[in-house]
C-alpha positions as a Python dict, from the first residue, in 0.01 Angstrom:
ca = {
    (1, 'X'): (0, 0, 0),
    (2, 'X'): (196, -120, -305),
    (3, 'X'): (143, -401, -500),
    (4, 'X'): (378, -683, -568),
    (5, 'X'): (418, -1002, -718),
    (6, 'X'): (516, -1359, -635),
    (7, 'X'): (799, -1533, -855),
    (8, 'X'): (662, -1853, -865),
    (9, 'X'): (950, -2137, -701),
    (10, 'X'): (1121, -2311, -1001),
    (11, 'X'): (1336, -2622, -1055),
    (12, 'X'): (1687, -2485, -1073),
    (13, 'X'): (1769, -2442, -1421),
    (14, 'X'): (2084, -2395, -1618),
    (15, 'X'): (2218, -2259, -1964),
    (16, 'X'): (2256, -2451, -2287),
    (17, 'X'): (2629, -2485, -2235),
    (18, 'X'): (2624, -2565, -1887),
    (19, 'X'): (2354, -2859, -2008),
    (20, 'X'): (2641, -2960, -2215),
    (21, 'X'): (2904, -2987, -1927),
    (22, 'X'): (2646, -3199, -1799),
    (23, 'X'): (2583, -3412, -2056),
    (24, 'X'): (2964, -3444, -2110),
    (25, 'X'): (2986, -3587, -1724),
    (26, 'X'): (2664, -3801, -1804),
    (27, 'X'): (2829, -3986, -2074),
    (28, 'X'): (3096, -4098, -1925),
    (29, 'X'): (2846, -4253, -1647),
    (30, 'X'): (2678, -4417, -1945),
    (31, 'X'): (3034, -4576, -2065),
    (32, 'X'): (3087, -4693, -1725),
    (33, 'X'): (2755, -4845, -1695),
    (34, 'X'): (2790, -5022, -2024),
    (35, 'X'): (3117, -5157, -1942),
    (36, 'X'): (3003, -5267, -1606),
    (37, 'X'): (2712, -5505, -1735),
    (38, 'X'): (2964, -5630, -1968),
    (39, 'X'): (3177, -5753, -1670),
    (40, 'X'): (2879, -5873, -1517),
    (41, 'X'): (2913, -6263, -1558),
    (42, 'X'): (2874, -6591, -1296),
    (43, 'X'): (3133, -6566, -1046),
    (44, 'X'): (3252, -6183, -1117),
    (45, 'X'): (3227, -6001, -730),
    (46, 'X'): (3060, -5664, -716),
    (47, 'X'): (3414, -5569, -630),
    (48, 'X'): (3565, -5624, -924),
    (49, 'X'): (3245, -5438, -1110),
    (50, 'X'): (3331, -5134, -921),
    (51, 'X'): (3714, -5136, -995),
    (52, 'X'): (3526, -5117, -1413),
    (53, 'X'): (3326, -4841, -1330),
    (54, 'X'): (3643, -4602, -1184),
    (55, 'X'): (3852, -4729, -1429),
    (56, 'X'): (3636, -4615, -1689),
    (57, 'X'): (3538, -4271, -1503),
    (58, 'X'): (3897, -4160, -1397),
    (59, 'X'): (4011, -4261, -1772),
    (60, 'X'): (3772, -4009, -1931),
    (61, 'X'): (3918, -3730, -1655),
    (62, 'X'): (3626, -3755, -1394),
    (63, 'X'): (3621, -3852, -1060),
    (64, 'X'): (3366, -4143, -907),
    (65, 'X'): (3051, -3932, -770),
    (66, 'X'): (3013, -4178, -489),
    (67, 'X'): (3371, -4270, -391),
    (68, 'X'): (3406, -4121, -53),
    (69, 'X'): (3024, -3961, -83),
    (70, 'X'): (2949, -3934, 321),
    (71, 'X'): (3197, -4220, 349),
    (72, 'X'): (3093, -4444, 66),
    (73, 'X'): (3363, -4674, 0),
    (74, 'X'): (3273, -4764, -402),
    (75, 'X'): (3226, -4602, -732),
    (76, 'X'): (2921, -4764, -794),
    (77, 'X'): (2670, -4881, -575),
    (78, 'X'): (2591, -5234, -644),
    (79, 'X'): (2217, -5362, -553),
    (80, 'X'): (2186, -5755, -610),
    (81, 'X'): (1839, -5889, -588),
    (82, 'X'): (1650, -5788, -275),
    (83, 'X'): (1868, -5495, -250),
    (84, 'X'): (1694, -5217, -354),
    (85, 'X'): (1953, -4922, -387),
    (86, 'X'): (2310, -4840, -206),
    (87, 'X'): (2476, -5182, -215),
    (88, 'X'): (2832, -5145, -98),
    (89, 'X'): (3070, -5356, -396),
    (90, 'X'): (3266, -5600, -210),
    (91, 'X'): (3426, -5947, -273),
    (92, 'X'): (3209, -6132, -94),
    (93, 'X'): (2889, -6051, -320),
    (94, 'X'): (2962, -6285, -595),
    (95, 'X'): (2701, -6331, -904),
    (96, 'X'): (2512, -6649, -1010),
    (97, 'X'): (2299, -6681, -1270),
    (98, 'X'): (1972, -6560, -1279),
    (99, 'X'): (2055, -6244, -1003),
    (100, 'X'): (1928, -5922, -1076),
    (101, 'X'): (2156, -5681, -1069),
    (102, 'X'): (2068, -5286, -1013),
    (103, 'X'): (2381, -5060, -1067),
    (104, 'X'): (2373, -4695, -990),
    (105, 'X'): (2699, -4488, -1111),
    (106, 'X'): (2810, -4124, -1073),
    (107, 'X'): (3069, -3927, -1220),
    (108, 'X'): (3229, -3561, -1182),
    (109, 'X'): (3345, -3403, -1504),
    (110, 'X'): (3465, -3030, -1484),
    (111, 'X'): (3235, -2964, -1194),
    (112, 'X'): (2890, -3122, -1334),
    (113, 'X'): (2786, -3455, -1221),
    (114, 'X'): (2566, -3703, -1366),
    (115, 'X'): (2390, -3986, -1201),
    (116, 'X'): (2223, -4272, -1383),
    (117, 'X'): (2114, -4630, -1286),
    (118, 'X'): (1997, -4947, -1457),
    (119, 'X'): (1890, -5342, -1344),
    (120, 'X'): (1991, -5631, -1553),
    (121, 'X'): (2009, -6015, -1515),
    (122, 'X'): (2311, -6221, -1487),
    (123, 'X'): (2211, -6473, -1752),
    (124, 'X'): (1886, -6498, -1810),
    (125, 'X'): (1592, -6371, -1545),
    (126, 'X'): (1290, -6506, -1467),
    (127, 'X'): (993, -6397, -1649),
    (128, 'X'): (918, -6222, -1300),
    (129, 'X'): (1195, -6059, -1269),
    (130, 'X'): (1220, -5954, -1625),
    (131, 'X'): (844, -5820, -1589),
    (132, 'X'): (1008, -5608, -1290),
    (133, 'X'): (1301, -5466, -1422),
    (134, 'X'): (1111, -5344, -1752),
    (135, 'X'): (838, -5210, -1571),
    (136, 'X'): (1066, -5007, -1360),
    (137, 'X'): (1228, -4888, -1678),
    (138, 'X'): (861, -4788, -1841),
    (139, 'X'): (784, -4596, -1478),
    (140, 'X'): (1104, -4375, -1586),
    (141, 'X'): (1023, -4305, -1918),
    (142, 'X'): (713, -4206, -1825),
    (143, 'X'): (877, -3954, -1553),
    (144, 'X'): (1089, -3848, -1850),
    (145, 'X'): (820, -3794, -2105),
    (146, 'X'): (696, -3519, -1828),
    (147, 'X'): (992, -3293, -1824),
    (148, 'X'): (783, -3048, -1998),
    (149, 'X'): (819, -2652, -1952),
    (150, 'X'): (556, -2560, -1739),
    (151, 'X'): (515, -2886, -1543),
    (152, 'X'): (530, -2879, -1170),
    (153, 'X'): (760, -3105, -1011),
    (154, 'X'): (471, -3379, -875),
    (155, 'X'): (376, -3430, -1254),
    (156, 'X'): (696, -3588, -1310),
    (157, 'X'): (580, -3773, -946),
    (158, 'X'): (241, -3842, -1104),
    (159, 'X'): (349, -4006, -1394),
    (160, 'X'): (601, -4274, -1279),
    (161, 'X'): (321, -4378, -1015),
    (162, 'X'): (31, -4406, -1278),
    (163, 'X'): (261, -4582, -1490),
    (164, 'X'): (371, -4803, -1257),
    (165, 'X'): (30, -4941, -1199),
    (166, 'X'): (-40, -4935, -1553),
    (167, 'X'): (255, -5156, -1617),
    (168, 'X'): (92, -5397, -1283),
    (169, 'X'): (-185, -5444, -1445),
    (170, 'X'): (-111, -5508, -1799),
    (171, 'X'): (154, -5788, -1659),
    (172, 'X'): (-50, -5906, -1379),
    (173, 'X'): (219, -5837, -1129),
    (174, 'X'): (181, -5676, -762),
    (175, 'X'): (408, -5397, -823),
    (176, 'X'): (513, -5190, -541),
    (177, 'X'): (680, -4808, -531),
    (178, 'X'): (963, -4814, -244),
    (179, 'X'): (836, -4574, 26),
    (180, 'X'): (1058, -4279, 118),
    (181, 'X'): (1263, -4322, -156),
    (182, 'X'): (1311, -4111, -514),
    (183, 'X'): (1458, -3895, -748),
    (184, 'X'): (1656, -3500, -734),
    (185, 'X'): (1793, -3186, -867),
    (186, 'X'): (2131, -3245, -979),
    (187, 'X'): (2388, -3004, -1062),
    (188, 'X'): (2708, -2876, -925),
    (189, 'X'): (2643, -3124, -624),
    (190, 'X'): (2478, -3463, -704),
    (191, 'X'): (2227, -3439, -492),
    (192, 'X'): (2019, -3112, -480),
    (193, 'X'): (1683, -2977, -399),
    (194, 'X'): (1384, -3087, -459),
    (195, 'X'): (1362, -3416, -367),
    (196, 'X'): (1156, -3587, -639),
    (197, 'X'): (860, -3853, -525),
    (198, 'X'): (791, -4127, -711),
    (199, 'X'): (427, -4104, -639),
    (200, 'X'): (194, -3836, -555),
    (201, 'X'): (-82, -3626, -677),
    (202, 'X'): (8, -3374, -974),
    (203, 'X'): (-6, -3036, -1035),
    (204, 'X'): (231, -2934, -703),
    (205, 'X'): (572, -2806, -621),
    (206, 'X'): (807, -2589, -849),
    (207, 'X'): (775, -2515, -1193),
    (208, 'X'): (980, -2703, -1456),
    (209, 'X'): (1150, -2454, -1702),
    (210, 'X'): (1366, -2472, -1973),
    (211, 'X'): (1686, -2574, -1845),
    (212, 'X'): (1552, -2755, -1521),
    (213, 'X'): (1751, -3088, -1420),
    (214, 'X'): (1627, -3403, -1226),
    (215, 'X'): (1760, -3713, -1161),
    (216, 'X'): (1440, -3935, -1212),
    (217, 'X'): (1481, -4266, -1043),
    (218, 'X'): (1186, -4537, -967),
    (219, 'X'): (1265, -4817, -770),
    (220, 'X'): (998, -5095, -804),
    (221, 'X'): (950, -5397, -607),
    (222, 'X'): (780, -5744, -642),
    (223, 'X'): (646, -5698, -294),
    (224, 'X'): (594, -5468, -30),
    (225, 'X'): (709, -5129, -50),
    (226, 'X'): (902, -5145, 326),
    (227, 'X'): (1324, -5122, 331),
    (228, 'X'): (1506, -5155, 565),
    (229, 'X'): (1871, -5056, 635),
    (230, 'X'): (2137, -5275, 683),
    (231, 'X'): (2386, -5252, 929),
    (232, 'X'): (2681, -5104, 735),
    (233, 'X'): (2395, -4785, 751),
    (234, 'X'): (2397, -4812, 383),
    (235, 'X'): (2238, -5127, 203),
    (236, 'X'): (1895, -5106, 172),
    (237, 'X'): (1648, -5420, 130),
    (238, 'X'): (1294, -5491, 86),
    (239, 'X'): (1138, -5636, 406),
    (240, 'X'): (1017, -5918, 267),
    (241, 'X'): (1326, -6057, 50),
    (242, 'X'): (1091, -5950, -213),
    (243, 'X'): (1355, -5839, -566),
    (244, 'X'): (1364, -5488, -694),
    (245, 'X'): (1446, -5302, -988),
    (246, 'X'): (1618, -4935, -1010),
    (247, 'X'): (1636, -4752, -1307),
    (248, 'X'): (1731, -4343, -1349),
    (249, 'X'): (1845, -4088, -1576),
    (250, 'X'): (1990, -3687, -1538),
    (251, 'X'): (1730, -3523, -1747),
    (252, 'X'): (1687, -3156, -1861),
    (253, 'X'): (1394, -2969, -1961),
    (254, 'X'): (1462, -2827, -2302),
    (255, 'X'): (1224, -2612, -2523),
    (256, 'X'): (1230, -2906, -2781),
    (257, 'X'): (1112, -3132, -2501),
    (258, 'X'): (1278, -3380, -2223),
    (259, 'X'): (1693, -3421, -2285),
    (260, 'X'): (1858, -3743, -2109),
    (261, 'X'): (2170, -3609, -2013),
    (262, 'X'): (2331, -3974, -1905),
    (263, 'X'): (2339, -4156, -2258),
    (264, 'X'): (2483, -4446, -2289),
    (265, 'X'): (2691, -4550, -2594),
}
């Protein structure tokens, strides 16, 4: 009988140029971001936020990620308080001080995408929600800081969740992980395999390798870690009216450690 081996299952990985492309595409999702929060004032519609984002994107030569996406009407999706993630931009959804605002953005450049999210206040938050949106931040970095060659995909998983309840209990919040929802391989098509848990034990799944690419995207909550989806079979809320937060960045695994590929200026 001969012998063979196993390849072990990797993250799908690409070249140092092909990074690049991406990177290229992610910075012009950073731009838009940046000039979307700087829109973001009392009485501005989530409408008019999104018409900043594609402005921005088709400007720079790319094409709005999510425009059209499975019939997603907006460049952005726009996610105002106790929506968690895939808030449809209308007119209707007008800002007042104090909202929290989560806005996820994707862009096309020469092929590549990059995907990237952040949550901000209108004004000034709450010390609640501020606790939220920063702790949400800190569970991505964390996810970041374990894009190491030779990782397996769950410690990437691992690490938002312990630092999620590290960030609970240093601020004396009930922080929550939304169930069912998380992060991916991103490429060529936005949204690729594997699908990328915000919790879960470590040390499973395929390997990270030099070149592999996630988006890595917690989405925290002040309260339980049920959604539910609206009727437009997009918006997503937190059962309880409960606010959440939604950060994420494209990163690569590189041999001199984690590369955000989304930067914003």
């Amino acid at each position: 009988m001969s012998r063979f081996r196993l390849k072990k299952k990797t993250v799908p990985f690409r070249s140092a140029g092909e990074l690049d492309a991406m990177a290229a595409a992610g910075a012009v999702v950073g731009r838009a971001l940046v000039a979307v929060r700087d829109a973001a004032r009392v009485g501005v519609c989530t409408l008019e936020l999104d018409e900043v984002a594609e402005t921005v994107i088709r400007e720079a030569g790319g094409v709005p990620s999510f425009k059209g996406y499975h019939g997603f009407p907006g460049s952005i999706c726009s996610s105002v308080n106790e929506v968690v993630v895939h808030g449809i931009p209308d007119r209707s959804t007008v800002l007042a001080a104090g909202d929290l605002v989560s806005i996820d953005c994707g862009a096309i450049l020469d092929g590549w995408h990059g995907d990237s999210a952040w949550t901000f206040g209108v004004g000034e938050l709450s010390a609640e929600d501020a606790d939220l949106s920063e702790a949400t931040r800190l569970a991505m970095e964390a996810g970041i800081a374990a894009m190491i060659d030779g990782n397996r995909l769950t410690d990437v998983s691992h690490a938002i969740e312990t630092a999620t309840y590290a960030q609970a209990a240093r601020l004396g919040r009930d922080l929550a992980i939304v169930d069912g929802y998380g992060g991916h391989g991103i490429g060529r098509e936005m949204h690729m395999e594997p699908f990328l848990a915000n919790e879960g034990d470590p040390g499973k799944g395929p390997l990270l390798v030099v070149g592999s690419t996630l988006a890595i995207e917690p989405m925290l909550t002040l309260g339980t870690p049920d959604t539910s989806v609206l009727e437009d079979d997009w918006t997503v809320v937190t059962d309880d009216g409960a606010r959440a937060a939604h950060w994420e960045h494209t990163v690569a695994v590189t041999a001199d450690g984690p590369r955000i590929l989304t930067p914003r200026p």
